[in-house]
PDB file of C-alpha atoms in Angstrom:
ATOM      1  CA  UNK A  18      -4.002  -0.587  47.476  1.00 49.00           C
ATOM      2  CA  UNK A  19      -5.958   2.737  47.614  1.00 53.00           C
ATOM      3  CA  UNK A  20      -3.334   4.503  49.787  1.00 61.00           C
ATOM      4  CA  UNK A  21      -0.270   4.561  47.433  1.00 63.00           C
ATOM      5  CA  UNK A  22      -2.678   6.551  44.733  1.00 80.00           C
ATOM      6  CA  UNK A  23      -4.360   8.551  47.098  1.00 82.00           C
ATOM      7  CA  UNK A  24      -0.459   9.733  48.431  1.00 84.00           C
ATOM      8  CA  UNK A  25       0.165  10.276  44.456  1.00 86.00           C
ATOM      9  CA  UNK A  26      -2.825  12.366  43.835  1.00 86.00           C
ATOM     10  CA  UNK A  27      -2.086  14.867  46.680  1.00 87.00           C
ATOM     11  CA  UNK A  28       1.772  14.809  45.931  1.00 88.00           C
ATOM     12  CA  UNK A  29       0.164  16.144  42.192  1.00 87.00           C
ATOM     13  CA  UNK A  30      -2.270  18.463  43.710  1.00 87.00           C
ATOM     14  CA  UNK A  31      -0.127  19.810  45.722  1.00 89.00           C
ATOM     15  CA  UNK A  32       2.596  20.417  43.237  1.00 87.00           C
ATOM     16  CA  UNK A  33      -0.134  21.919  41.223  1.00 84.00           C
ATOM     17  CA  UNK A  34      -1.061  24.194  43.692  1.00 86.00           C
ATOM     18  CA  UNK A  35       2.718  25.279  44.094  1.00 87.00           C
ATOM     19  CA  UNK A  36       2.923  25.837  39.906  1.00 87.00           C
ATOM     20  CA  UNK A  37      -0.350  26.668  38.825  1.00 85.00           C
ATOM     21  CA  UNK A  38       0.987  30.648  37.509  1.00 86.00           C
ATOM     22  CA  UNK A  39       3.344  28.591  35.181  1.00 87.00           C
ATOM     23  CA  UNK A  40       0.738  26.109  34.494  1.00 86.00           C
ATOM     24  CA  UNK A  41      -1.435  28.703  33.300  1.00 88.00           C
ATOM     25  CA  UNK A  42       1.314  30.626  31.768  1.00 90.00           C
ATOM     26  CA  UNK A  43       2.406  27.709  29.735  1.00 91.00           C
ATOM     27  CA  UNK A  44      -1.872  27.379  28.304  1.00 91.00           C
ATOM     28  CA  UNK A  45      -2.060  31.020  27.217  1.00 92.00           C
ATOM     29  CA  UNK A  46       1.281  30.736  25.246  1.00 93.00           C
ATOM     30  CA  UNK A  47      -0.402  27.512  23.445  1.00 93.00           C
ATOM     31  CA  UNK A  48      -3.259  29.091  22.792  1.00 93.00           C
ATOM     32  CA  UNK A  49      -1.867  31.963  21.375  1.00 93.00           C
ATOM     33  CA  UNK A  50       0.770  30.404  19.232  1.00 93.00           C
ATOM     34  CA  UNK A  51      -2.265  28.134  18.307  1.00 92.00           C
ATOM     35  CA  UNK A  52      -4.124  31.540  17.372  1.00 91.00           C
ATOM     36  CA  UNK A  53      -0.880  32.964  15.696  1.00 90.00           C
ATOM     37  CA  UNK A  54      -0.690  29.626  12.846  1.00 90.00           C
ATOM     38  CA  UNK A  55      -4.759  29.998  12.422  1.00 88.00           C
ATOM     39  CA  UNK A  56      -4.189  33.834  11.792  1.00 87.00           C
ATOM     40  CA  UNK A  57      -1.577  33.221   9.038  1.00 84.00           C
ATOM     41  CA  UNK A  58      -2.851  30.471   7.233  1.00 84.00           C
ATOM     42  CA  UNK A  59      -6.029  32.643   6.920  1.00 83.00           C
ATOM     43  CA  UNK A  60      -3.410  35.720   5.922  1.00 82.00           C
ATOM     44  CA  UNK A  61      -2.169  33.476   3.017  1.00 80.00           C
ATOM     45  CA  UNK A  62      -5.445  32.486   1.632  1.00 76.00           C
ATOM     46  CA  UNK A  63      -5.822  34.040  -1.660  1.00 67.00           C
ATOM     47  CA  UNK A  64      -9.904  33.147  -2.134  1.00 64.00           C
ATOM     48  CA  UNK A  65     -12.497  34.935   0.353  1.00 59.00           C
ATOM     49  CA  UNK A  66     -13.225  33.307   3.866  1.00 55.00           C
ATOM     50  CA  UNK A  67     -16.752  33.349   3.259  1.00 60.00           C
ATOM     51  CA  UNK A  68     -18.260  30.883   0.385  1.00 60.00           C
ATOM     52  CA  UNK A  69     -21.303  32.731   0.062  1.00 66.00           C
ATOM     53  CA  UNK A  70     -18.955  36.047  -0.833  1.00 60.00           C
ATOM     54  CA  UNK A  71     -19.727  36.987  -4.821  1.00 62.00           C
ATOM     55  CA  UNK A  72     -16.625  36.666  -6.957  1.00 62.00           C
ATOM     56  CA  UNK A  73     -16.192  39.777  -8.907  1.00 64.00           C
ATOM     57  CA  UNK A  74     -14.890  39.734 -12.659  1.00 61.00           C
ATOM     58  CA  UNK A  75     -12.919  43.233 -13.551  1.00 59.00           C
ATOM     59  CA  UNK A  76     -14.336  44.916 -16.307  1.00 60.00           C
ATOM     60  CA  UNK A  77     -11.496  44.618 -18.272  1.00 59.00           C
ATOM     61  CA  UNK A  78     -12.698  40.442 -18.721  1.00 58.00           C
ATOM     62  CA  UNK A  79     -16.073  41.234 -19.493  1.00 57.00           C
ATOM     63  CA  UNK A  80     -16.877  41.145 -23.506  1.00 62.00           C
ATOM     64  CA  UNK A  81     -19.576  43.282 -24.581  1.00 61.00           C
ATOM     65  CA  UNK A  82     -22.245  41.518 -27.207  1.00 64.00           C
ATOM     66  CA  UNK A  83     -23.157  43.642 -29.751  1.00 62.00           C
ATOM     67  CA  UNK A  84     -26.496  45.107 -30.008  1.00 64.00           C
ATOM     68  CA  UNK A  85     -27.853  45.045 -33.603  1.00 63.00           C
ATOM     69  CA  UNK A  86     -30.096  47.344 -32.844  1.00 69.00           C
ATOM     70  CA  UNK A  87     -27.651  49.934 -32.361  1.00 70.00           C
ATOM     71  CA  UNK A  88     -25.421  50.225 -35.535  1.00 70.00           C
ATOM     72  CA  UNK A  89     -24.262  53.477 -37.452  1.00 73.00           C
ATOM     73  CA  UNK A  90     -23.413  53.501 -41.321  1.00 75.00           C
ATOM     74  CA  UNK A  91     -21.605  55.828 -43.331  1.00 76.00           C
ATOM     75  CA  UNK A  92     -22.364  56.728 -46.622  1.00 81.00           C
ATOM     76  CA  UNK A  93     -19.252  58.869 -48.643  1.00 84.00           C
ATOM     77  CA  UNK A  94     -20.056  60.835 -51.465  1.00 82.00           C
ATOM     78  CA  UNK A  95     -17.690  62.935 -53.806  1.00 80.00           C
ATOM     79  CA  UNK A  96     -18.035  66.827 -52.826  1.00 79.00           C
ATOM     80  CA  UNK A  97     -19.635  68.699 -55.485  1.00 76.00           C
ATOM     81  CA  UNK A  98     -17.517  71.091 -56.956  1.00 78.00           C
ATOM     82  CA  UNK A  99     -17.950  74.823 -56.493  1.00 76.00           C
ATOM     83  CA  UNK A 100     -19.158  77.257 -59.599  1.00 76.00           C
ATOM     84  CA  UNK A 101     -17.431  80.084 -59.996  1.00 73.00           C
ATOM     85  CA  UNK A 102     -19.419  83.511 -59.060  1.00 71.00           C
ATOM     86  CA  UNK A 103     -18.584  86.566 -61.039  1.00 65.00           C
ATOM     87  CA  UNK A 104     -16.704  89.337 -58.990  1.00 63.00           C
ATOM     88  CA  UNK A 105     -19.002  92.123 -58.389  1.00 53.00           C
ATOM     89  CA  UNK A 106     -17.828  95.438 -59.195  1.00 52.00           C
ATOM     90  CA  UNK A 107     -16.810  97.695 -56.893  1.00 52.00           C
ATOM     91  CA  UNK A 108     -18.733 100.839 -55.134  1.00 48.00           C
ATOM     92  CA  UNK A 109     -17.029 103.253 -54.549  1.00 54.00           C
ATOM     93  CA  UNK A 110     -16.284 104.077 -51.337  1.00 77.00           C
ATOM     94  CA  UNK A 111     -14.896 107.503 -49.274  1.00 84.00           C
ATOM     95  CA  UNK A 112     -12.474 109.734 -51.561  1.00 80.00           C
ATOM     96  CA  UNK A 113     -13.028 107.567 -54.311  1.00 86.00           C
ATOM     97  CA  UNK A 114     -13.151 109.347 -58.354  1.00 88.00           C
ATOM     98  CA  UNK A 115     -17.118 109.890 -59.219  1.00 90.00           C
ATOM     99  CA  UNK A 116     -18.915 111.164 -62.281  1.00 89.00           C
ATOM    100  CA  UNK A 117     -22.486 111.645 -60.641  1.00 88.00           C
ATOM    101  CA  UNK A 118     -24.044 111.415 -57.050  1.00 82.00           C
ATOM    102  CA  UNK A 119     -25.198 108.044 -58.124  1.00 85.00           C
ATOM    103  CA  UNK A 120     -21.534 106.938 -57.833  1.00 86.00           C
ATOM    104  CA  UNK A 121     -21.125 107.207 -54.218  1.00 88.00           C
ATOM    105  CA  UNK A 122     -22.995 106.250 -50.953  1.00 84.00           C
ATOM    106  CA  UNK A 123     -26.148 107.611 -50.139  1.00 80.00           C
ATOM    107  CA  UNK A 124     -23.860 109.240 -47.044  1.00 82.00           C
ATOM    108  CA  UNK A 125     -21.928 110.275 -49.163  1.00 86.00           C
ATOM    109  CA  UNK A 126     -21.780 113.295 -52.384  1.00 87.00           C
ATOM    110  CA  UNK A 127     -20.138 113.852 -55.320  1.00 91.00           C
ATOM    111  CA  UNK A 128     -17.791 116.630 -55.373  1.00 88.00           C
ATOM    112  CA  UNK A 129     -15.162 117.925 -56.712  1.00 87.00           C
ATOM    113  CA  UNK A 130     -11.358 118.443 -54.299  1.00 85.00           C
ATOM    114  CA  UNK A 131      -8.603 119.767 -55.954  1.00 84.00           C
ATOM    115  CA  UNK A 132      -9.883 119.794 -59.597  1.00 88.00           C
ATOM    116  CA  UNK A 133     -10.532 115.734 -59.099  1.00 88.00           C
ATOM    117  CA  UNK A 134     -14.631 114.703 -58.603  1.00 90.00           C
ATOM    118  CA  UNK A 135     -14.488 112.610 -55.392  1.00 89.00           C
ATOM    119  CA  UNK A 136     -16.728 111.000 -53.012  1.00 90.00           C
ATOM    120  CA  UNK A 137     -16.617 112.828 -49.722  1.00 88.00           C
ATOM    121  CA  UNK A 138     -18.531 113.681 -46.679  1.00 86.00           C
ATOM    122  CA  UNK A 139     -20.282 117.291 -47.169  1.00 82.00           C
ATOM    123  CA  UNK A 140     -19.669 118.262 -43.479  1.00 84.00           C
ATOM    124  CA  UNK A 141     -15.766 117.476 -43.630  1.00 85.00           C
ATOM    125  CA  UNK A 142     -14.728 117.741 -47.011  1.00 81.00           C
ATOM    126  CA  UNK A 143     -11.095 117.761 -46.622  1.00 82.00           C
ATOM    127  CA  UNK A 144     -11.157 114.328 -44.620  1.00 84.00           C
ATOM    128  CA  UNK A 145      -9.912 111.294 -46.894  1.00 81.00           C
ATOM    129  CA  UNK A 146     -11.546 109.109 -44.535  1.00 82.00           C
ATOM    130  CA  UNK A 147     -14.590 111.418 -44.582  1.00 82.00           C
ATOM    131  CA  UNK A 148     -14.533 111.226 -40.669  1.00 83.00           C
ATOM    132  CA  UNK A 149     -15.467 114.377 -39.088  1.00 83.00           C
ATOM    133  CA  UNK A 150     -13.318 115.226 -36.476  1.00 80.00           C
ATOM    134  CA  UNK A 151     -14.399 115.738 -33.047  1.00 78.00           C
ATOM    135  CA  UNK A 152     -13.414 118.326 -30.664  1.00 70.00           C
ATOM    136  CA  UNK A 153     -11.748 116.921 -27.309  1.00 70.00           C
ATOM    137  CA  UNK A 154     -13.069 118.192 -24.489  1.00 65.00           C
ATOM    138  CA  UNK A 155     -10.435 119.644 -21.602  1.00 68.00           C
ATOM    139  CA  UNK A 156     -10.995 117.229 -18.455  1.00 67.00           C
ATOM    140  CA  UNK A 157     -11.455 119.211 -15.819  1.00 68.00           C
ATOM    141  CA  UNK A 158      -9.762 118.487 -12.324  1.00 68.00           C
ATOM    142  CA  UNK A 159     -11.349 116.234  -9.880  1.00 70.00           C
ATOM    143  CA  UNK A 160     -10.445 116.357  -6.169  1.00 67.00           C
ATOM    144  CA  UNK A 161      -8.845 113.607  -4.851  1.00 69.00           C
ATOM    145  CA  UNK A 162      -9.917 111.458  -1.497  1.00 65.00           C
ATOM    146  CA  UNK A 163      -7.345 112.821   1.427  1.00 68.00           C
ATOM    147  CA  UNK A 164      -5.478 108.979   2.567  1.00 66.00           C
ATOM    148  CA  UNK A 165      -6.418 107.393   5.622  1.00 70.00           C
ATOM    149  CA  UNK A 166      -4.921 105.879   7.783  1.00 66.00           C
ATOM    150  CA  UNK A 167      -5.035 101.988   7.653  1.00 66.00           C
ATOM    151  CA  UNK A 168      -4.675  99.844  10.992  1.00 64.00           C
ATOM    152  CA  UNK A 169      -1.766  97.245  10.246  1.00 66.00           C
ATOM    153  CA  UNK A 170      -2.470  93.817  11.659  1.00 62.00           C
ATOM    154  CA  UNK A 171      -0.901  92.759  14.381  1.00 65.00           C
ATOM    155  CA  UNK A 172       1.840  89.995  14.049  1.00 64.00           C
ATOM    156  CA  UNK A 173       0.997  86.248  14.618  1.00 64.00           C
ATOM    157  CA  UNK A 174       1.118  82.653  13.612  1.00 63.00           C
ATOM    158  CA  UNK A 175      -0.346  81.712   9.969  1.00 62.00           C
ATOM    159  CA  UNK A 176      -1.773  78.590  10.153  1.00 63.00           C
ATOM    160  CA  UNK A 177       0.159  76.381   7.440  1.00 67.00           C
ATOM    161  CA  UNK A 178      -1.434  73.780   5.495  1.00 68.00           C
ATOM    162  CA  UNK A 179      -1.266  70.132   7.359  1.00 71.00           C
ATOM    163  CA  UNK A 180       0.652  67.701   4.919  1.00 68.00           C
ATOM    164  CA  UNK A 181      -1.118  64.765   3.295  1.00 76.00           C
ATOM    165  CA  UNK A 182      -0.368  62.025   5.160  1.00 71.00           C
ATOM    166  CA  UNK A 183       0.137  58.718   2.741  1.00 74.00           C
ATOM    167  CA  UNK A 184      -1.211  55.534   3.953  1.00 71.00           C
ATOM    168  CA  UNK A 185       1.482  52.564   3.975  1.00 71.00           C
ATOM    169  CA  UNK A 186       0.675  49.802   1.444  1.00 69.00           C
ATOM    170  CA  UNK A 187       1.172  46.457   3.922  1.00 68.00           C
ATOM    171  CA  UNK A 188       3.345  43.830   2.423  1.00 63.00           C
ATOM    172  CA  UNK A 189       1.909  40.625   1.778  1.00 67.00           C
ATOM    173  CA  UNK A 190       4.065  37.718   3.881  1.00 58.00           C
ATOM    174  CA  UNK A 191       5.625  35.314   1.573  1.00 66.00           C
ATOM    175  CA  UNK A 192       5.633  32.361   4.042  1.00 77.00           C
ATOM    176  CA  UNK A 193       4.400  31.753   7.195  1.00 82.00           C
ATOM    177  CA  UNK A 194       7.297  29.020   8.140  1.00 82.00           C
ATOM    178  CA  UNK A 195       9.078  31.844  10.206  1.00 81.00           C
ATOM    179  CA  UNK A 196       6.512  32.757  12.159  1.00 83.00           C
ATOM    180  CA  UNK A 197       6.131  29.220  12.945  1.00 86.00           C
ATOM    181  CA  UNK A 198       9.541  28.597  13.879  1.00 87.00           C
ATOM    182  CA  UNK A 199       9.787  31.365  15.951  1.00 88.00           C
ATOM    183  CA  UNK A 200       6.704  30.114  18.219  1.00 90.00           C
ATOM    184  CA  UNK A 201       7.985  26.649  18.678  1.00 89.00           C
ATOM    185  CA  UNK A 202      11.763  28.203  19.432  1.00 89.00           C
ATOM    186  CA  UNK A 203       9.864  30.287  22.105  1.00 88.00           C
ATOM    187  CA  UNK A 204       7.774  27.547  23.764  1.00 89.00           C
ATOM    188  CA  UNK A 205      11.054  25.173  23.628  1.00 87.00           C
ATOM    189  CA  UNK A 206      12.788  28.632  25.363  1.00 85.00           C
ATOM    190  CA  UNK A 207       9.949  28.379  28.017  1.00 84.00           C
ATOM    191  CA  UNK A 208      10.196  24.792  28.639  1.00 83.00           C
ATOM    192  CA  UNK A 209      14.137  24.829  29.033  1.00 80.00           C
ATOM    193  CA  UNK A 210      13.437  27.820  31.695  1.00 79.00           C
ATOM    194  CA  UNK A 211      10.550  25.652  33.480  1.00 79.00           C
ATOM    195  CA  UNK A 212      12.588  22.828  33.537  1.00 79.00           C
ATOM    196  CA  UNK A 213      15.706  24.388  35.080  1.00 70.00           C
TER     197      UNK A 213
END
């Protein structure tokens, strides 16, 4: 009885021993399509992994509640209306008619100009705009620097500004049934070539 089994384990062993690089081939590619359907299903999860993780509300949600303490009132009244002020009369001011000195500025005298009393300045009193005029003085010359030589720079590379470089946005998956499908088609692939 124990020799038929015994012949049957070493026939397996043996045929183990002769495949165990597929053998072990065939275990990694479960295990990683096993990881691949774990990594999606985690992908497509909408809620955070971690139950402990706060949920944040956006700002735009929260409602303020009013404080009473801080309000602000208005009170509206009617503008007052605006007296009128009587118009001063006017001084008299350079080249102006006088009578007396007591007319004009105290810069100023009373004088008379062509038969006419007028208010003028005493130093200049042919100046309407009793603005003495002042004598320009001649600019004299002043030497100029001799040029100098400049050194011009020597050719080479400018270094040009490095472009911004815009991170991709990564597409969310819509399903994970291809990814799927695509596993299984490649283990039945590996099976078929195993086989034959």
């Amino acid at each position: 009885g124990l020799q038929p089994n015994f012949r049957l384990v070493v026939k397996i062993m043996e045929t183990l021993k002769k495949n165990w690089i597929i053998i072990l081939i065939i275990l990694a590619t479960f295990l990683l399509a096993i990881l691949a359907i774990l990594t999606g299903i985690k992908l497509r999860q909408l809620k955070p992994v971690a139950p402990t993780v706060p949920q944040a509300t956006p700002r735009a949600e929260v409602e303020p509640t009013p404080n009473p303490a801080c309000t602000l009132a208005f009170n509206i009244q009617p503008t007052p209306t605006p007296t009128p002020t009587p118009t001063p009369t006017p001084v008299p001011k350079c080249w102006n008619t006088c009578q007396t000195a007591a007319d004009c500025p105290a810069s100023l005298s009373c004088q008379t100009v062509s038969d006419i009393m007028r208010c003028i300045n005493s130093e200049c009193p042919t100046e309407e705009d009793c603005l003495c005029p002042t004598p320009t003085p001649t600019p004299t010359p002043t030497p100029t620097p001799t040029p100098t030589p400049t050194p011009t720079p020597t050719p080479g590379v400018t270094p040009s500004p490095t472009p911004q470089v815009e991170v991709p946005v990564t597409p969310q998956a819509a399903t994970i049934w291809p990814t799927i499908l695509i596993i299984f088609g490649g283990i039945l692939l590996l099976g078929l070539g195993f086989v034959l």
